[in-house]
mmCIF file of C-alpha atoms in Angstrom:
data_model
loop_
_atom_site.group_PDB
_atom_site.id
_atom_site.type_symbol
_atom_site.label_atom_id
_atom_site.label_comp_id
_atom_site.label_asym_id
_atom_site.label_seq_id
_atom_site.Cartn_x
_atom_site.Cartn_y
_atom_site.Cartn_z
ATOM 1 C CA GLY X 1 -32.591 46.117 34.911
ATOM 2 C CA GLN X 2 -33.139 46.686 39.235
ATOM 3 C CA GLN X 3 -30.643 43.714 40.584
ATOM 4 C CA LEU X 4 -31.034 42.663 43.838
ATOM 5 C CA ASN X 5 -28.022 41.247 45.956
ATOM 6 C CA GLN X 6 -28.608 38.308 48.619
ATOM 7 C CA SER X 7 -26.648 36.864 50.929
ATOM 8 C CA PRO X 8 -24.578 35.455 52.278
ATOM 9 C CA GLN X 9 -24.803 32.313 48.445
ATOM 10 C CA SER X 10 -24.697 29.290 51.427
ATOM 11 C CA MET X 11 -25.043 28.930 55.342
ATOM 12 C CA PHE X 12 -23.569 25.263 57.376
ATOM 13 C CA ILE X 13 -24.773 26.257 60.436
ATOM 14 C CA GLN X 14 -25.631 23.676 63.850
ATOM 15 C CA GLU X 15 -29.081 23.027 64.618
ATOM 16 C CA GLY X 16 -30.234 25.355 67.808
ATOM 17 C CA GLU X 17 -28.708 28.327 66.410
ATOM 18 C CA ASP X 18 -29.893 31.562 64.688
ATOM 19 C CA VAL X 19 -29.564 32.504 61.212
ATOM 20 C CA SER X 20 -29.558 35.967 59.485
ATOM 21 C CA MET X 21 -29.580 36.713 55.701
ATOM 22 C CA ASN X 22 -30.235 39.984 54.174
ATOM 23 C CA CYS X 23 -31.075 41.680 50.316
ATOM 24 C CA THR X 24 -29.164 44.772 48.843
ATOM 25 C CA SER X 25 -30.963 46.607 45.334
ATOM 26 C CA SER X 26 -28.882 49.842 43.727
ATOM 27 C CA SER X 27 -33.419 50.642 43.672
ATOM 28 C CA ILE X 28 -35.997 51.736 46.186
ATOM 29 C CA PHE X 29 -39.235 48.807 46.574
ATOM 30 C CA ASN X 30 -42.346 49.006 47.303
ATOM 31 C CA THR X 31 -42.901 45.964 48.822
ATOM 32 C CA TRP X 32 -40.358 42.886 49.836
ATOM 33 C CA LEU X 33 -40.833 39.760 50.349
ATOM 34 C CA TRP X 34 -39.222 36.722 51.624
ATOM 35 C CA TYR X 35 -39.560 33.010 49.701
ATOM 36 C CA LYS X 36 -38.123 29.242 50.726
ATOM 37 C CA GLN X 37 -37.584 26.044 48.171
ATOM 38 C CA ASP X 38 -37.508 22.537 49.030
ATOM 39 C CA PRO X 39 -35.715 20.176 46.810
ATOM 40 C CA GLY X 40 -37.857 20.038 43.165
ATOM 41 C CA GLU X 41 -41.102 21.736 44.558
ATOM 42 C CA GLY X 42 -41.692 25.332 44.047
ATOM 43 C CA PRO X 43 -41.295 28.364 46.751
ATOM 44 C CA VAL X 44 -43.552 29.608 48.843
ATOM 45 C CA LEU X 45 -44.036 33.039 50.054
ATOM 46 C CA LEU X 46 -42.887 33.145 54.051
ATOM 47 C CA ILE X 47 -43.305 37.256 54.993
ATOM 48 C CA ALA X 48 -44.373 39.538 52.739
ATOM 49 C CA LEU X 49 -43.168 43.339 53.094
ATOM 50 C CA TYR X 50 -45.046 46.507 52.436
ATOM 51 C CA LYS X 51 -44.185 49.298 54.851
ATOM 52 C CA ALA X 52 -40.667 51.067 55.151
ATOM 53 C CA GLY X 53 -39.146 50.173 58.733
ATOM 54 C CA GLU X 54 -41.817 47.122 58.560
ATOM 55 C CA LEU X 55 -41.203 44.610 60.932
ATOM 56 C CA THR X 56 -43.092 41.440 60.458
ATOM 57 C CA SER X 57 -42.488 37.975 62.514
ATOM 58 C CA ASN X 58 -43.678 33.872 61.032
ATOM 59 C CA GLY X 59 -43.198 31.580 64.088
ATOM 60 C CA ARG X 60 -39.235 31.381 64.539
ATOM 61 C CA LEU X 61 -39.108 34.169 61.241
ATOM 62 C CA THR X 62 -38.524 37.611 61.605
ATOM 63 C CA ALA X 63 -38.321 39.759 58.506
ATOM 64 C CA GLN X 64 -37.328 43.586 58.013
ATOM 65 C CA PHE X 65 -37.928 46.089 54.626
ATOM 66 C CA GLY X 66 -35.148 48.712 55.590
ATOM 67 C CA ILE X 67 -36.023 52.317 55.955
ATOM 68 C CA THR X 68 -34.012 53.130 53.015
ATOM 69 C CA ARG X 69 -37.137 51.077 51.345
ATOM 70 C CA LYS X 70 -33.159 48.941 49.347
ATOM 71 C CA ASP X 71 -32.591 46.801 51.192
ATOM 72 C CA SER X 72 -34.671 43.505 53.478
ATOM 73 C CA PHE X 73 -33.130 41.269 55.877
ATOM 74 C CA LEU X 74 -34.526 37.511 57.218
ATOM 75 C CA ASN X 75 -33.631 36.184 60.428
ATOM 76 C CA ILE X 76 -34.277 32.799 61.454
ATOM 77 C CA SER X 77 -33.661 32.062 65.468
ATOM 78 C CA ALA X 78 -33.878 28.306 66.776
ATOM 79 C CA SER X 79 -33.054 26.603 63.550
ATOM 80 C CA ILE X 80 -34.168 23.461 63.636
ATOM 81 C CA PRO X 81 -33.742 20.291 60.283
ATOM 82 C CA SER X 82 -36.895 21.880 58.217
ATOM 83 C CA ASP X 83 -35.100 24.541 57.468
ATOM 84 C CA VAL X 84 -32.702 23.056 55.333
ATOM 85 C CA GLY X 85 -33.721 24.825 51.736
ATOM 86 C CA ILE X 86 -33.394 27.947 49.954
ATOM 87 C CA TYR X 87 -34.615 31.243 50.799
ATOM 88 C CA PHE X 88 -35.395 34.002 48.219
ATOM 89 C CA CYS X 89 -35.862 37.720 48.356
ATOM 90 C CA ALA X 90 -37.860 39.218 46.345
ATOM 91 C CA GLY X 91 -38.198 43.452 45.445
ATOM 92 C CA GLN X 92 -41.182 44.988 43.670
ATOM 93 C CA THR X 93 -41.882 48.470 42.393
ATOM 94 C CA SER X 94 -45.368 49.149 41.515
ATOM 95 C CA GLY X 95 -46.848 48.852 38.666
ATOM 96 C CA SER X 96 -43.953 46.575 37.790
ATOM 97 C CA ARG X 97 -42.567 42.563 37.579
ATOM 98 C CA LEU X 98 -40.507 41.153 40.399
ATOM 99 C CA THR X 99 -36.957 41.130 40.541
ATOM 100 C CA PHE X 100 -35.642 37.911 42.516
ATOM 101 C CA GLY X 101 -32.160 37.659 44.503
ATOM 102 C CA GLU X 102 -29.993 34.717 43.902
ATOM 103 C CA GLY X 103 -30.885 32.894 46.985
ATOM 104 C CA THR X 104 -29.149 31.700 50.095
ATOM 105 C CA GLN X 105 -28.761 28.191 50.395
ATOM 106 C CA LEU X 106 -29.070 26.978 54.517
ATOM 107 C CA THR X 107 -27.621 23.832 55.535
ATOM 108 C CA VAL X 108 -28.360 23.101 58.969
ATOM 109 C CA ASN X 109 -26.433 20.240 60.735
ATOM 110 C CA PRO X 110 -28.275 17.781 63.521
ATOM 111 C CA ASP F 1 -58.087 22.989 47.996
ATOM 112 C CA GLY F 2 -56.971 25.912 45.764
ATOM 113 C CA GLY F 3 -53.587 26.447 44.372
ATOM 114 C CA ILE F 4 -52.094 25.873 41.583
ATOM 115 C CA THR F 5 -50.861 22.679 38.985
ATOM 116 C CA GLN F 6 -48.107 22.484 37.047
ATOM 117 C CA SER F 7 -48.600 19.450 34.735
ATOM 118 C CA PRO F 8 -46.299 17.119 34.751
ATOM 119 C CA LYS F 9 -43.741 17.141 36.668
ATOM 120 C CA TYR F 10 -40.901 15.151 34.244
ATOM 121 C CA LEU F 11 -40.467 15.568 31.143
ATOM 122 C CA PHE F 12 -38.199 14.847 28.399
ATOM 123 C CA ARG F 13 -37.854 16.818 24.553
ATOM 124 C CA LYS F 14 -36.578 15.827 21.797
ATOM 125 C CA GLU F 15 -34.150 17.823 19.375
ATOM 126 C CA GLY F 16 -36.351 19.543 17.019
ATOM 127 C CA GLN F 17 -39.460 19.137 19.451
ATOM 128 C CA ASN F 18 -42.493 21.486 20.294
ATOM 129 C CA VAL F 19 -42.923 20.747 23.437
ATOM 130 C CA THR F 20 -45.760 22.514 26.457
ATOM 131 C CA LEU F 21 -46.011 22.370 30.039
ATOM 132 C CA SER F 22 -49.354 23.012 31.664
ATOM 133 C CA CYS F 23 -50.270 25.365 34.191
ATOM 134 C CA GLU F 24 -53.570 25.662 35.805
ATOM 135 C CA GLN F 25 -55.200 28.021 39.008
ATOM 136 C CA ASN F 26 -58.266 27.668 40.791
ATOM 137 C CA LEU F 27 -56.922 30.668 42.798
ATOM 138 C CA ASN F 28 -59.272 33.712 40.453
ATOM 139 C CA HIS F 29 -56.480 35.298 39.665
ATOM 140 C CA ASP F 30 -56.212 37.629 37.228
ATOM 141 C CA ALA F 31 -51.853 37.321 36.658
ATOM 142 C CA MET F 32 -49.947 34.679 36.178
ATOM 143 C CA TYR F 33 -46.382 34.190 35.194
ATOM 144 C CA TRP F 34 -43.778 31.612 34.409
ATOM 145 C CA TYR F 35 -40.650 31.253 35.191
ATOM 146 C CA ARG F 36 -37.319 30.028 34.306
ATOM 147 C CA GLN F 37 -34.820 28.533 37.038
ATOM 148 C CA ASP F 38 -31.762 27.177 36.144
ATOM 149 C CA PRO F 39 -29.609 25.610 38.583
ATOM 150 C CA GLY F 40 -27.514 28.195 41.734
ATOM 151 C CA GLN F 41 -29.516 31.099 39.793
ATOM 152 C CA GLY F 42 -32.891 32.878 41.026
ATOM 153 C CA LEU F 43 -35.612 33.115 38.960
ATOM 154 C CA ARG F 44 -35.744 34.485 35.471
ATOM 155 C CA LEU F 45 -39.379 35.606 34.363
ATOM 156 C CA ILE F 46 -39.709 34.012 30.690
ATOM 157 C CA TYR F 47 -44.003 35.659 30.187
ATOM 158 C CA TYR F 48 -46.474 37.106 31.823
ATOM 159 C CA SER F 49 -50.247 37.573 31.910
ATOM 160 C CA GLN F 50 -51.851 40.766 33.790
ATOM 161 C CA ILE F 51 -55.681 39.141 32.147
ATOM 162 C CA VAL F 52 -57.415 36.873 29.832
ATOM 163 C CA ASN F 53 -56.319 36.883 25.840
ATOM 164 C CA ASP F 54 -54.034 39.746 26.862
ATOM 165 C CA PHE F 55 -49.985 38.603 27.795
ATOM 166 C CA GLN F 56 -46.246 40.011 28.045
ATOM 167 C CA LYS F 57 -42.963 39.331 27.022
ATOM 168 C CA GLY F 58 -39.889 38.816 29.876
ATOM 169 C CA ASP F 59 -37.073 39.240 30.283
ATOM 170 C CA ILE F 60 -36.083 35.268 28.224
ATOM 171 C CA ALA F 61 -38.515 34.879 26.125
ATOM 172 C CA GLU F 62 -36.894 34.054 22.987
ATOM 173 C CA GLY F 63 -37.968 29.621 22.023
ATOM 174 C CA TYR F 64 -40.745 30.476 23.749
ATOM 175 C CA SER F 65 -44.560 31.056 23.650
ATOM 176 C CA VAL F 66 -47.937 31.342 25.405
ATOM 177 C CA SER F 67 -51.859 31.818 25.228
ATOM 178 C CA ARG F 68 -54.094 33.248 28.042
ATOM 179 C CA GLU F 69 -56.871 31.741 26.270
ATOM 180 C CA LYS F 70 -58.932 30.915 29.854
ATOM 181 C CA LYS F 71 -57.955 32.898 32.640
ATOM 182 C CA GLU F 72 -57.435 29.900 34.625
ATOM 183 C CA SER F 73 -55.086 28.505 32.414
ATOM 184 C CA PHE F 74 -51.586 29.255 31.544
ATOM 185 C CA PRO F 75 -49.782 26.707 28.862
ATOM 186 C CA LEU F 76 -46.632 27.358 27.935
ATOM 187 C CA THR F 77 -44.265 25.935 24.803
ATOM 188 C CA VAL F 78 -40.221 25.601 24.759
ATOM 189 C CA THR F 79 -39.943 26.084 21.022
ATOM 190 C CA SER F 80 -37.759 23.903 19.052
ATOM 191 C CA ALA F 81 -36.069 27.604 18.560
ATOM 192 C CA GLN F 82 -35.261 27.058 21.902
ATOM 193 C CA LYS F 83 -31.425 25.770 22.201
ATOM 194 C CA ASN F 84 -31.267 25.954 25.682
ATOM 195 C CA PRO F 85 -34.649 24.355 27.447
ATOM 196 C CA THR F 86 -32.870 21.883 30.026
ATOM 197 C CA ALA F 87 -34.568 23.505 33.400
ATOM 198 C CA PHE F 88 -37.078 23.831 36.243
ATOM 199 C CA TYR F 89 -40.186 25.798 34.587
ATOM 200 C CA LEU F 90 -42.438 27.313 37.368
ATOM 201 C CA CYS F 91 -45.794 29.120 36.996
ATOM 202 C CA ALA F 92 -47.054 31.331 39.563
ATOM 203 C CA SER F 93 -50.310 34.055 40.005
ATOM 204 C CA SER F 94 -51.268 36.949 42.136
ATOM 205 C CA GLY F 95 -55.047 38.820 42.792
ATOM 206 C CA GLN F 96 -53.739 41.294 39.957
ATOM 207 C CA GLY F 97 -51.551 42.107 38.006
ATOM 208 C CA LEU F 98 -48.360 43.736 38.575
ATOM 209 C CA SER F 99 -49.923 45.120 41.648
ATOM 210 C CA ASN F 100 -48.111 44.384 45.160
ATOM 211 C CA GLN F 101 -49.658 41.323 45.643
ATOM 212 C CA PRO F 102 -47.700 38.223 46.399
ATOM 213 C CA GLN F 103 -46.859 35.900 44.164
ATOM 214 C CA HIS F 104 -48.072 32.135 44.966
ATOM 215 C CA PHE F 105 -46.057 29.474 43.149
ATOM 216 C CA GLY F 106 -46.657 25.455 41.703
ATOM 217 C CA ASP F 107 -44.740 22.777 42.170
ATOM 218 C CA GLY F 108 -42.601 23.536 39.185
ATOM 219 C CA THR F 109 -42.095 21.397 35.882
ATOM 220 C CA ARG F 110 -38.805 19.955 35.131
ATOM 221 C CA LEU F 111 -37.839 19.326 31.430
ATOM 222 C CA SER F 112 -34.722 17.251 30.134
ATOM 223 C CA ILE F 113 -33.096 17.184 26.366
ATOM 224 C CA LEU F 114 -32.810 13.955 25.440
#
């Protein structure tokens, strides 16, 4: 089946720093999604990307759909303590199920 | 408020016991999904349903069963055949089954063995 490689697995940063994480796949996807999960809660959708090359922002978050359709990245600018959590990428081809990355655990030190 | 409600938040299972996890949505979504999450891992698909009275196995369906008698409800039963049931279970829904509409998640049920 399809696999997503998400990196890094974990990040420890200082408040105010920028963060970048990415996902790569051996397969082409038509949709890339980025979710954030807080401890003990369900993932919350941050950004959805539907076109190759698309760059979308949501506040301090920016995500891009790679031009090859096999990768995506998420940037967080000027991190704050509430950015702590696990960030998941997910890819989908038309008519198929979502494939999830294994997550990036983000820790922000005040 | 519109959303996905999972209950209970915490559940304990005895050996040989079946337990049922509830998932209800009032988003008028056609498709619903059940995922299992183990520590430090991504989400693995157990079962999904694109429409009422229809459902398909995901990647790890063994030891689980589901039903979809109503559009808003998709309960998951963890049977005694599931030998390692301790995990965080997440329910999701989306507007149309297997379309590119994003899935939205409930807050999960944590299942533990007594």
